Coordinates of C-alpha atoms in Angstrom, one line a residue:
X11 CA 31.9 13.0 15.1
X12 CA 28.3 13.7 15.3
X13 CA 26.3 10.5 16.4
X14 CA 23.1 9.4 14.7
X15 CA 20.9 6.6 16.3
X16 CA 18.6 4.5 13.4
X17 CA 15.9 1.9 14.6
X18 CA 15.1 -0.8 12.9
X19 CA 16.6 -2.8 10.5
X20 CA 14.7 -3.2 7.8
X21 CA 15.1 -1.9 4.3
X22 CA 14.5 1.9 5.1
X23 CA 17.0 1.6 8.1
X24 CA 19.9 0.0 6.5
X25 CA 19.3 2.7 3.5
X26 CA 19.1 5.4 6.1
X27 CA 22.3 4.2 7.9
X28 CA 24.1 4.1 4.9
X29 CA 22.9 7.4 4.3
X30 CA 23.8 8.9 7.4
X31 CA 27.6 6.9 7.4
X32 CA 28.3 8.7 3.5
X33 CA 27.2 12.2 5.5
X34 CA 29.8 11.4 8.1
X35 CA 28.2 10.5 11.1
X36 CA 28.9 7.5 13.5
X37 CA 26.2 5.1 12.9
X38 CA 24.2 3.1 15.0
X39 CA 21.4 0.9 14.2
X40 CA 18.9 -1.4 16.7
X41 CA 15.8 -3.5 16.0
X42 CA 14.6 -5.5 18.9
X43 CA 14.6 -8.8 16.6
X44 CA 17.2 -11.3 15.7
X45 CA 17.5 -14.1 12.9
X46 CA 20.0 -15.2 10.6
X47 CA 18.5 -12.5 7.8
X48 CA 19.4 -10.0 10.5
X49 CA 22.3 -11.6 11.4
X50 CA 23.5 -11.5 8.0
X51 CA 22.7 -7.7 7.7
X52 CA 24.6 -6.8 11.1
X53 CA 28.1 -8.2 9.7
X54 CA 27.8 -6.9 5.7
X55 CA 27.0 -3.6 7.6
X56 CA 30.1 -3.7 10.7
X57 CA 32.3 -4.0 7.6
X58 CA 30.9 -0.7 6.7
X59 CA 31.9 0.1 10.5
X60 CA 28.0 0.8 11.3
X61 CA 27.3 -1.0 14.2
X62 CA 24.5 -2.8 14.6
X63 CA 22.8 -3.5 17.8
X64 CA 20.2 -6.7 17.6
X65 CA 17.9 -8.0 20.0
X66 CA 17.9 -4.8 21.5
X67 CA 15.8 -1.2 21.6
X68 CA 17.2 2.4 21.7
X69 CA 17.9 3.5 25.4
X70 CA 18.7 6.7 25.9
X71 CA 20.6 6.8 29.1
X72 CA 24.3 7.7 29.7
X73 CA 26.2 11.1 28.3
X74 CA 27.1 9.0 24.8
X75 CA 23.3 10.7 23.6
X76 CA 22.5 10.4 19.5
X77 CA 22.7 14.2 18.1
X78 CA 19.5 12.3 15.6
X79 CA 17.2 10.1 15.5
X80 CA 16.2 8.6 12.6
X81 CA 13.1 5.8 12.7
X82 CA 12.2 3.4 10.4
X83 CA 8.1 3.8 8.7
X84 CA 7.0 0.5 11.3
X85 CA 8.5 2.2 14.3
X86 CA 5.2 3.9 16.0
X87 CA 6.3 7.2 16.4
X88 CA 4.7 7.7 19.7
X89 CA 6.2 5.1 21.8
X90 CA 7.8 6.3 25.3
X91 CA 12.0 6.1 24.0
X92 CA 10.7 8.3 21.1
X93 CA 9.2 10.7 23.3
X94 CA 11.7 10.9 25.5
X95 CA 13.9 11.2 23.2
X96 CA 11.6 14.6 21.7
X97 CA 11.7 16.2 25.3
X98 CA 15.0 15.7 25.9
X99 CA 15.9 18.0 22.2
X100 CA 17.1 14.9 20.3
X101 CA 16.2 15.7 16.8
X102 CA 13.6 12.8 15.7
X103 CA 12.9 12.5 12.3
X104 CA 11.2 9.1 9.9
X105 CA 13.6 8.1 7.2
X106 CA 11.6 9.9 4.4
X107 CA 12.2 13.2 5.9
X108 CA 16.0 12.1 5.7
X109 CA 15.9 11.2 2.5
X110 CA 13.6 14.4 1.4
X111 CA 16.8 16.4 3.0
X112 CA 19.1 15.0 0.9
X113 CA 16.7 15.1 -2.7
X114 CA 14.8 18.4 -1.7
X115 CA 16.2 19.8 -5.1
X116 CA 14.7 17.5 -7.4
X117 CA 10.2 17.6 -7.9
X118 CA 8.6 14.9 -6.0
X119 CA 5.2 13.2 -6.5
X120 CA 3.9 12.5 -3.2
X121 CA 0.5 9.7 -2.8
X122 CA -1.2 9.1 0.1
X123 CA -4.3 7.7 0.5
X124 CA -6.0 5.0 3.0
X125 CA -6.4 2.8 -0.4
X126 CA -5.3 3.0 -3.9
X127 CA -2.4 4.3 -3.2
X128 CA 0.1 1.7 -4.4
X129 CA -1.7 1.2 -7.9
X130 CA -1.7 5.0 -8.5
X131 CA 2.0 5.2 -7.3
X132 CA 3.3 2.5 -9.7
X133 CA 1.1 3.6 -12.9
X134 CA 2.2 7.3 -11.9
X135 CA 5.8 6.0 -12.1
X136 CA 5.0 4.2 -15.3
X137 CA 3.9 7.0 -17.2
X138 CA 6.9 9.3 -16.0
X139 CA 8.9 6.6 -17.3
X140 CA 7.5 6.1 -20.1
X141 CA 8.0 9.7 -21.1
X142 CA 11.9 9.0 -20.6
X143 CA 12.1 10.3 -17.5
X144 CA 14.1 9.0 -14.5
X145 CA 11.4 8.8 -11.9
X146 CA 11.9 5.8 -9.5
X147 CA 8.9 5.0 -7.6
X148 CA 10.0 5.0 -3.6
X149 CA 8.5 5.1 -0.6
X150 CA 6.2 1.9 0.5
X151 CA 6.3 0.6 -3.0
X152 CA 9.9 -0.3 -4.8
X153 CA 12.8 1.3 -2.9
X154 CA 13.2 2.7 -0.3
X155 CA 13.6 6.4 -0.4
X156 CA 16.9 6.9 1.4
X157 CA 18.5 4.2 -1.6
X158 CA 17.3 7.0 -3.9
X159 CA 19.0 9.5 -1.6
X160 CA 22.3 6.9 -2.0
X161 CA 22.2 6.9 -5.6
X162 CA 22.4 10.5 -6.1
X163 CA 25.4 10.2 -3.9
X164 CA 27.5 8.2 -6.0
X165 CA 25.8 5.3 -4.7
X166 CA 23.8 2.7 -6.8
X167 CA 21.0 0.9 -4.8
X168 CA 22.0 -2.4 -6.7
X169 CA 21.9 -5.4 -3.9
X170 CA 20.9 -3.3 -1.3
X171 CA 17.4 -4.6 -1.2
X172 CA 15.3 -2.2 -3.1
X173 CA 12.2 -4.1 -4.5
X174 CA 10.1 -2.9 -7.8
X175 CA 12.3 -1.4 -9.9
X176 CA 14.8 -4.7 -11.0
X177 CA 17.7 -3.0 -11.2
X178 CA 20.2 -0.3 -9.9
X179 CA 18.5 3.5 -9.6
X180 CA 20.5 5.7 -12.5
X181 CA 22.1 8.6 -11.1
X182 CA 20.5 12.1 -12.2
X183 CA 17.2 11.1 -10.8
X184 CA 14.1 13.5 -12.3
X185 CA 11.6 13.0 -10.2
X186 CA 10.8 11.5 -7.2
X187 CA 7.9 9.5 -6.9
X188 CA 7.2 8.5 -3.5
X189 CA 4.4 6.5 -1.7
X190 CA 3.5 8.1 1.7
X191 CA 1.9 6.1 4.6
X192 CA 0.8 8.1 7.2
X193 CA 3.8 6.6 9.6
X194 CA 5.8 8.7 7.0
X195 CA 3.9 11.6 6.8
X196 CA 3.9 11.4 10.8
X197 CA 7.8 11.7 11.0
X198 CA 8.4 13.7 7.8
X199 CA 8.2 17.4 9.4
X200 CA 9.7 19.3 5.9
X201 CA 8.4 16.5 3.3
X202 CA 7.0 19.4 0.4
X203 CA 6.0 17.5 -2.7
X204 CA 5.9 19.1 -6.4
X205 CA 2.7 18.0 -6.5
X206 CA 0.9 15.5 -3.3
X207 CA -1.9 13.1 -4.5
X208 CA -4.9 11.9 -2.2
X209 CA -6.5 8.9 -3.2
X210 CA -9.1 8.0 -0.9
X211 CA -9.9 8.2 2.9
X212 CA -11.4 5.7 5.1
X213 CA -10.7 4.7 8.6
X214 CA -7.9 2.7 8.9
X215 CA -5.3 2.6 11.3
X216 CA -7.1 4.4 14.2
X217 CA -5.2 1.8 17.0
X218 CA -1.9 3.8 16.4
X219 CA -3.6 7.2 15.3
X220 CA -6.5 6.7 18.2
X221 CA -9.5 9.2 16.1
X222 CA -10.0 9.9 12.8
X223 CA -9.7 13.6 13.1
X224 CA -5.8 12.8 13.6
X225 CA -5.7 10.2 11.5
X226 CA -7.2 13.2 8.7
X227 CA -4.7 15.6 10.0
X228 CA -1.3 13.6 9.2
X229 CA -3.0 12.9 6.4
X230 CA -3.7 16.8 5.2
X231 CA -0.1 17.7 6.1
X232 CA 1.3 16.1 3.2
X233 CA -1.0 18.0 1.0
X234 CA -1.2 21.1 2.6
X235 CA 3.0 21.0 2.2
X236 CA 2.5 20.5 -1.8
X237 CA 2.8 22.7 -4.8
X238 CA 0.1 21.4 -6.5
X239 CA -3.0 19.0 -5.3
X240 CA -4.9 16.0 -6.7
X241 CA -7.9 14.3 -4.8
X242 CA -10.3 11.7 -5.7
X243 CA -13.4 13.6 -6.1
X244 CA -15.5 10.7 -5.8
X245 CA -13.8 9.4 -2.3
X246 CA -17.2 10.3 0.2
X247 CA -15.1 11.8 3.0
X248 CA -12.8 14.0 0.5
X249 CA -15.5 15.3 -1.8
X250 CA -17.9 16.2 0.9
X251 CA -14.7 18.2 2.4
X252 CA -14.5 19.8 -1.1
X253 CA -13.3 23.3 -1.8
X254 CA -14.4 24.7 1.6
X255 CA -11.0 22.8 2.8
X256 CA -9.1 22.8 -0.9
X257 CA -9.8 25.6 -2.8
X258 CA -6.8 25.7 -5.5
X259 CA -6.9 21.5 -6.0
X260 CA -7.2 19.9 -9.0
X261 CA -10.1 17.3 -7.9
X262 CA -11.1 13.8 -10.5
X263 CA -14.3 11.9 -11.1
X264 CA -15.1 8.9 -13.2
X265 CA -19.1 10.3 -13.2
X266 CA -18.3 12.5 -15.7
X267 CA -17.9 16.5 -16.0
X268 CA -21.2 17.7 -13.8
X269 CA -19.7 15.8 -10.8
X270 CA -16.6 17.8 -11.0
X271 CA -16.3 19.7 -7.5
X272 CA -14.0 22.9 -9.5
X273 CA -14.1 24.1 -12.1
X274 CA -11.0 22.4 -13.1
X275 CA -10.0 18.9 -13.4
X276 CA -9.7 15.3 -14.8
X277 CA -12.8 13.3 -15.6
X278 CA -14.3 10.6 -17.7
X279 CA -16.5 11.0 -20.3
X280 CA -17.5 8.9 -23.6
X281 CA -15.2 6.5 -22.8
X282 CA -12.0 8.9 -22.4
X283 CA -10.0 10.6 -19.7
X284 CA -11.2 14.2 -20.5
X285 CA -9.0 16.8 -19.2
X286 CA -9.9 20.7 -18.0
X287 CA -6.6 22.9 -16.5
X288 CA -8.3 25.9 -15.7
X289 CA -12.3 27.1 -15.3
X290 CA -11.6 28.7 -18.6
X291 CA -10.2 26.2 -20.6
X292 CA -11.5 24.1 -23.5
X293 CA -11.9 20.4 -22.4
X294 CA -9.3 18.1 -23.9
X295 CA -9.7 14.2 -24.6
X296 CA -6.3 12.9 -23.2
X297 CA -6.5 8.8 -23.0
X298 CA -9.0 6.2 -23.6
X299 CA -10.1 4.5 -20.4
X300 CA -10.3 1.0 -22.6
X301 CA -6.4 1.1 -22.7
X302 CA -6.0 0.4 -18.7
X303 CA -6.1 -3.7 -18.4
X304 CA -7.2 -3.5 -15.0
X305 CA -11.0 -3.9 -13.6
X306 CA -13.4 -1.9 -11.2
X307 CA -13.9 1.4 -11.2
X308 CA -11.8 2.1 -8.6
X309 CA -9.1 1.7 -11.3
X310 CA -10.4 4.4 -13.2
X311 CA -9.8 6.3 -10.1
X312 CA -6.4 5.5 -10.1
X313 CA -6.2 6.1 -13.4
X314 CA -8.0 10.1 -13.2
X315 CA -5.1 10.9 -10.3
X316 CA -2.2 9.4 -12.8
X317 CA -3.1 11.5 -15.4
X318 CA -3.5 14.1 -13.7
X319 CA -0.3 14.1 -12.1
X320 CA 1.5 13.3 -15.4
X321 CA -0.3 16.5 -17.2
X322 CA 0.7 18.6 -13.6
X323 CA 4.0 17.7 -15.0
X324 CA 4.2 18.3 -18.4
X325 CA 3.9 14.9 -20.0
X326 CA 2.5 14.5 -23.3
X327 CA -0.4 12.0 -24.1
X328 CA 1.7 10.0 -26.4
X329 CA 3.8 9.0 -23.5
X330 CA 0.4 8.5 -20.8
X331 CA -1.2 6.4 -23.6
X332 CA 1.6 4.1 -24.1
X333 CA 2.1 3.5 -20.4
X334 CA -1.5 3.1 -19.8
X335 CA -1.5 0.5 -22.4
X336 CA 1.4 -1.4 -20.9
X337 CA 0.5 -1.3 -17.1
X338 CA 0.4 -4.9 -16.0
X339 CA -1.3 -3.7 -12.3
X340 CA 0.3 -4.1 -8.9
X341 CA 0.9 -7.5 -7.1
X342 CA -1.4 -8.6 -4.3
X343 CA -4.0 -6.0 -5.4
X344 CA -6.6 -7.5 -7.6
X345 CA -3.8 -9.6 -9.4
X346 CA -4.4 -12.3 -11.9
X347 CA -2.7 -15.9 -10.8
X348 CA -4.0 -18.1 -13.1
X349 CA -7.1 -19.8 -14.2
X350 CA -7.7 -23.5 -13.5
X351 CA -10.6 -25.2 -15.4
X352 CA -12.1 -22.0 -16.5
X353 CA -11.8 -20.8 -12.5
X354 CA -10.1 -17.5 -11.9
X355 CA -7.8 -17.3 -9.3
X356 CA -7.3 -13.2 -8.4
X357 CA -4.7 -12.2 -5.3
X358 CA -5.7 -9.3 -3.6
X359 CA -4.1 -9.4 -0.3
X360 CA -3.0 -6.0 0.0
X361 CA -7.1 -5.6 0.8
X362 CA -6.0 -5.5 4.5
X363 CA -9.0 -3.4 5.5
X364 CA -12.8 -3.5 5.1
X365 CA -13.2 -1.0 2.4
X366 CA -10.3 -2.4 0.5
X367 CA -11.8 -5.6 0.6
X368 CA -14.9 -4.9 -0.7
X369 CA -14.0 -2.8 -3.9
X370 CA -11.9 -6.1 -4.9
X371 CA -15.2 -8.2 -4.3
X372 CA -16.9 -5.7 -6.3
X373 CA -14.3 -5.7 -9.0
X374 CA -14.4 -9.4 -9.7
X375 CA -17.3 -11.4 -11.7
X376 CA -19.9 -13.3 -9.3
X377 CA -20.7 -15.6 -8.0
X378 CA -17.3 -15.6 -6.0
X379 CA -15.3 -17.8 -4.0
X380 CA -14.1 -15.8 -1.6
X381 CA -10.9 -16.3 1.2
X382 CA -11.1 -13.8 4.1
X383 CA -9.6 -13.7 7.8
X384 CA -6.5 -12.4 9.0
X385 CA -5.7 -10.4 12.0
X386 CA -8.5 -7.9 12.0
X387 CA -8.6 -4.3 11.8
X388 CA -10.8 -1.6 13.3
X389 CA -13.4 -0.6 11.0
X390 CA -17.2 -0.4 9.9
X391 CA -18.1 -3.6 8.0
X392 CA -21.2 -2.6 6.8
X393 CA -20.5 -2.2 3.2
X394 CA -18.0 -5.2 2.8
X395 CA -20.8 -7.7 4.9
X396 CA -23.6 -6.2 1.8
X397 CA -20.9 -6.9 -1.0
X398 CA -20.2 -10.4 0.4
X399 CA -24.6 -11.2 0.1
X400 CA -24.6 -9.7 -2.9
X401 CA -21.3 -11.6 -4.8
X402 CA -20.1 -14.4 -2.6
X403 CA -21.4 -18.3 -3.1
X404 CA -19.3 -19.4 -0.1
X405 CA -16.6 -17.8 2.0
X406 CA -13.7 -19.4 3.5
X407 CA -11.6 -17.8 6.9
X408 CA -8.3 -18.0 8.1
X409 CA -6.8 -16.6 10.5
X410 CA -7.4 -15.0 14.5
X411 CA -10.4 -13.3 12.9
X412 CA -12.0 -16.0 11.8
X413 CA -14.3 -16.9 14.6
X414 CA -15.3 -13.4 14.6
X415 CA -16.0 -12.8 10.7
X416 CA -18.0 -16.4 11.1
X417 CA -20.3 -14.3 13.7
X418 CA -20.2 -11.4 11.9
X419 CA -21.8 -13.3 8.7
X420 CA -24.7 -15.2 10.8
X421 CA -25.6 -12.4 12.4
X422 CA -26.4 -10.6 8.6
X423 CA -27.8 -13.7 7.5
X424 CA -25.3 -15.4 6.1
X425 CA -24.4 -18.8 6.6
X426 CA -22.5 -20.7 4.0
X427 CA -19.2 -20.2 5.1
X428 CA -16.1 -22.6 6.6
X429 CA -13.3 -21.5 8.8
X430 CA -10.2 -23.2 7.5
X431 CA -7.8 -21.3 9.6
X432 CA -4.8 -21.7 6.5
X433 CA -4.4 -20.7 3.2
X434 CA -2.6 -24.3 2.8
X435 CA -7.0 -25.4 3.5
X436 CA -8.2 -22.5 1.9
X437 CA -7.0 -22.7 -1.6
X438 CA -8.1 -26.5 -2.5
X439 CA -11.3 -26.3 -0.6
X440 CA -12.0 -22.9 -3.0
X441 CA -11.5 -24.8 -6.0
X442 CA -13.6 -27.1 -4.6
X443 CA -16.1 -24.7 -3.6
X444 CA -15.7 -23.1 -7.1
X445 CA -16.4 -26.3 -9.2
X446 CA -19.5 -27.0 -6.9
X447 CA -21.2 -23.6 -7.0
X448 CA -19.6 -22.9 -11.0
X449 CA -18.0 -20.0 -9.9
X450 CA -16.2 -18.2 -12.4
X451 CA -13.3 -16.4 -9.1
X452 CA -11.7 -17.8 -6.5
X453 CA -10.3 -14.1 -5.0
X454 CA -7.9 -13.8 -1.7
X455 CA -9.1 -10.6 -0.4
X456 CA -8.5 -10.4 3.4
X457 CA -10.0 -7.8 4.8
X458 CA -7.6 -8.2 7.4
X459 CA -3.8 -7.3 8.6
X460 CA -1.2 -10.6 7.7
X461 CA 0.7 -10.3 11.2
X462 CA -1.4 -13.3 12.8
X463 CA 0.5 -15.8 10.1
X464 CA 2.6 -13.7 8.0
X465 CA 5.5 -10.5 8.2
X466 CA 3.8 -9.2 5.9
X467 CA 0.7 -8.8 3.2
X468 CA 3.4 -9.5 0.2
X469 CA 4.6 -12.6 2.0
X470 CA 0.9 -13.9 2.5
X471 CA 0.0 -13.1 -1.5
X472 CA 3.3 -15.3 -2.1
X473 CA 2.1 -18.1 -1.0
X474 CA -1.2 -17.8 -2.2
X475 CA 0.5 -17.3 -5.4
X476 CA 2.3 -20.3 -5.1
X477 CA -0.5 -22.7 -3.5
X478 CA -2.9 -21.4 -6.6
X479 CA 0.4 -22.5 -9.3
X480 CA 0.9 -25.5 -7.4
X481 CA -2.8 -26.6 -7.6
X482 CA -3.4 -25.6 -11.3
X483 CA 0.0 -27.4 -12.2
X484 CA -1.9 -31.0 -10.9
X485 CA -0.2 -30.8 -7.3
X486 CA -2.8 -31.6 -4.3
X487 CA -1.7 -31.5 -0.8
X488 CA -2.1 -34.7 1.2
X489 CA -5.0 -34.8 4.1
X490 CA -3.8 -33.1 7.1
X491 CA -5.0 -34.1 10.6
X492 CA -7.3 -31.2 12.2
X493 CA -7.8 -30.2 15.7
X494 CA -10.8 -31.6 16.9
X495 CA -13.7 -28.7 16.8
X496 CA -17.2 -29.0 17.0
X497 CA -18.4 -29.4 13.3
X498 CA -21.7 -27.4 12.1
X499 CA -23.9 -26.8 8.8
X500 CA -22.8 -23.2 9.4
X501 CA -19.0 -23.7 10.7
X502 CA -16.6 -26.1 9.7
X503 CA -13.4 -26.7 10.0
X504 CA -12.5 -28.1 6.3
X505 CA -9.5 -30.7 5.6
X506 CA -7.6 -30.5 2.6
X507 CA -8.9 -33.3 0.2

């Protein structure tokens, strides 16, 4: 029996063994961690005889050598077992690619993006949907996409983690609708979408892809491997690119029908989503922009590349208006938690970089109460910095970056920010903050990674979610000893009142 090795144990890995176990090979699994979650995992899976190997990483020493590798979308996909593993002839593949082998039959939407991506994956999704289709969104949003690969097997994805979606994933799937980081895109050597969507590019993970010009390249694979092309034509890097680089795309703008770069696309104009096929084609009004519920004009983006997409594939307006209507938005991106005494409280934490950050600043009504701070990211802050002058009455930082952000803003001239180091200090001090300065948004947009507190941004928005409920329902936390800093006009270290 053929052996197959899959690190990590996440949601993509256990999907990916399962995978591999219904296809006959001998499974093996590792991830270097251990807790009772994991713990958990390892027996429910042994009883499935796939063994599971925690506290430990792949080692590839011995004649017992995996025929595959299969790595879960974390796993950096340059680290030394991996390469070994690549010069020694061991086939190394990302569990996309695995599941794209399994579901190469069926059309697949493929986004990528460096932001954006998540909102135009879930409203692509909920158009398909909406037209009756079975498209479940996969990927880095809602399942992962070897449980889709599982339910075409016979398998339902029911209780095997998948997030999103609610409930098990119907057999007879119709389309594929797949958010693609570039860890993805990196180990997915075959992946060839129906149609691959680029939302925006900025630079953004650069300490695993070292220069942008890579960082580009993984990106371009996806879309170079697709039938079809969509790309915001109002992203700076990807318009200036234009159709020296993508000739046959279809590109979007939300300026209107002279800011097109081809002659064919999706644009806005007198309110709608206008819609032009081919250079010769008559223009064609397809969905009011009014119906989206969701703010900034970044949104609008999202919502050119969605309809595009949906028209690419044949979906009629009736269908694209209905969805639009109904799209409640993505959590942790510009999400509504509730208002407190006429304050808004808006989570955005999946802003983990710079530019993200500063689009949801830009989205929100001023003046702002803004929470920031996180593990920071590599990045020009230029932009962000300008946004926070222009729409913040006070910031508040958590996290390891916090020390730096707090130089960051006196050296531009700002001063009237705290570090707090917690969102547990963060939250009551905004509404605080918000009451004093009558600001109408108190808005978690971090700027920042979560790994310095939190496994991840979800896990961070949860419990801003929660602390913002907990407030507006009358609960305040008791005063909490702080470490003893040096106090300033300029930097504080705030206690919850």
């Amino acid at each position: 029996m053929s052996k197959a090795h899959v690190v990590g144990l996440g949601k993509s890995g256990v999907a990916a063994a399962r995978l591999l176990k219904r296809e006959g090979w001998e499974v093996e699994l590792s991830d270097r961690n251990t807790s009772k979650t994991l713990l958990e995992q390892q027996q429910e899976l042994a009883a499935e005889q796939i063994t599971v190997k925690l506290g430990q990483s792949l080692e590839l020493n011995g004649a017992n050598l995996p025929q595959l590798i299969v790595v879960s979308p974390g796993v950096p996909w340059d680290i030394p077992v991996l390469v070994e593993a690549r010069q020694l002839g061991i086939e190394t593949i990302g569990e996309m690619e695995l599941a794209w082998r399994n579901l190469q039959s069926l059309p697949w939407v493929g986004i990528t993006g460096t932001n954006g991506k998540t909102t135009t994956t879930a409203l692509i999704a909920a158009i398909f949907q909406a037209a009756e289709l079975n498209a479940p969104a996969c990927g880095n949003i809602g399942y992962a996409a070897c449980e889709v690969a599982l339910s075409q097997k016979g398998r339902g994805a029911e209780g095997q983690g998948g997030r999103g979606e609610g409930t098990a994933i119907q057999n007879h799937v119709d389309w594929v609708i797949a958010e693609v980081s570039s860890y993805q895109i990196e180990s997915s050597s075959s992946l060839a979408p129906r149609i691959g969507v680029w939302t925006t590019f900025t630079p953004d993970h650069l300490s695993r892809h070292q220069t942008l010009e890579n960082y580009y390249n993984i990106k371009a694979k996806l879309l170079r491997q697709s039938e079809l092309q969509v790309f915001n034509g109002d992203d700076a890097y990807l318009s200036q690119l234009g159709l020296s680089a993508w000739p046959d795309a279809y590109w979007t703008s939300v300026r209107g029908k002279d800011f097109l770069i081809s002659e064919k696309g999706f644009y806005i104009e007198d309110g709608w989503v206008v819609e032009k096929l081919t250079a010769t084609s008559t223009p064609e009004p397809i969905v009011k922009v009014s119906s989206l519920r969701m703010v900034g004009e970044h949104n609008q983006q999202n919502l050119l590349m969605a309809v595009a997409t949906a028209r690419l594939a044949g979906i009629n307006r009736d269908a694209i208006a209905l969805a639009v209507r109904e799209f409640p938005g993505v959590a942790h991106r510009l999400e509504h938690i509730c208002t407190w005494e006429g304050i808004d409280f808006i989570n955005d934490s999946k802003a983990t970089n710079y530019d993200a950050a500063e689009v949801g600043l830009a989205s929100v009504n001023s003046p702002a109460i803004l929470i920031a701070g996180g593990e920071a990211k590599a990045g020009d802050d230029t932009a962000w910095l300008a946004q926070i002058q222009t729409k913040a009455a006070a910031v508040l930082l958590i996290g390891s970056a916090a020390p730096a952000f707090a130089k960051r803003l006196r050296e531009v001239g700002y001063h009237n920010y705290h570090i707090v180091e917690t969102m547990e200090r963060a939250v009551p001090k905004s509404a605080e903050l918000a009451k004093q300065y009558q600001a109408p948004v108190v808005l978690l947009s971090p700027a920042c990674a979560s790994f310095d507190q939190y496994p991840n941004f979800e896990v961070r928005g949860d419990r801003f979610r929660h602390l913002c409920l907990a407030w507006a329902g009358g609960w305040k936390p008791a005063g909490v000893e702080l470490p003893e800093l040096e106090n300033s006009s300029q930097e504080s270290i705030v206690q919850s009142r």
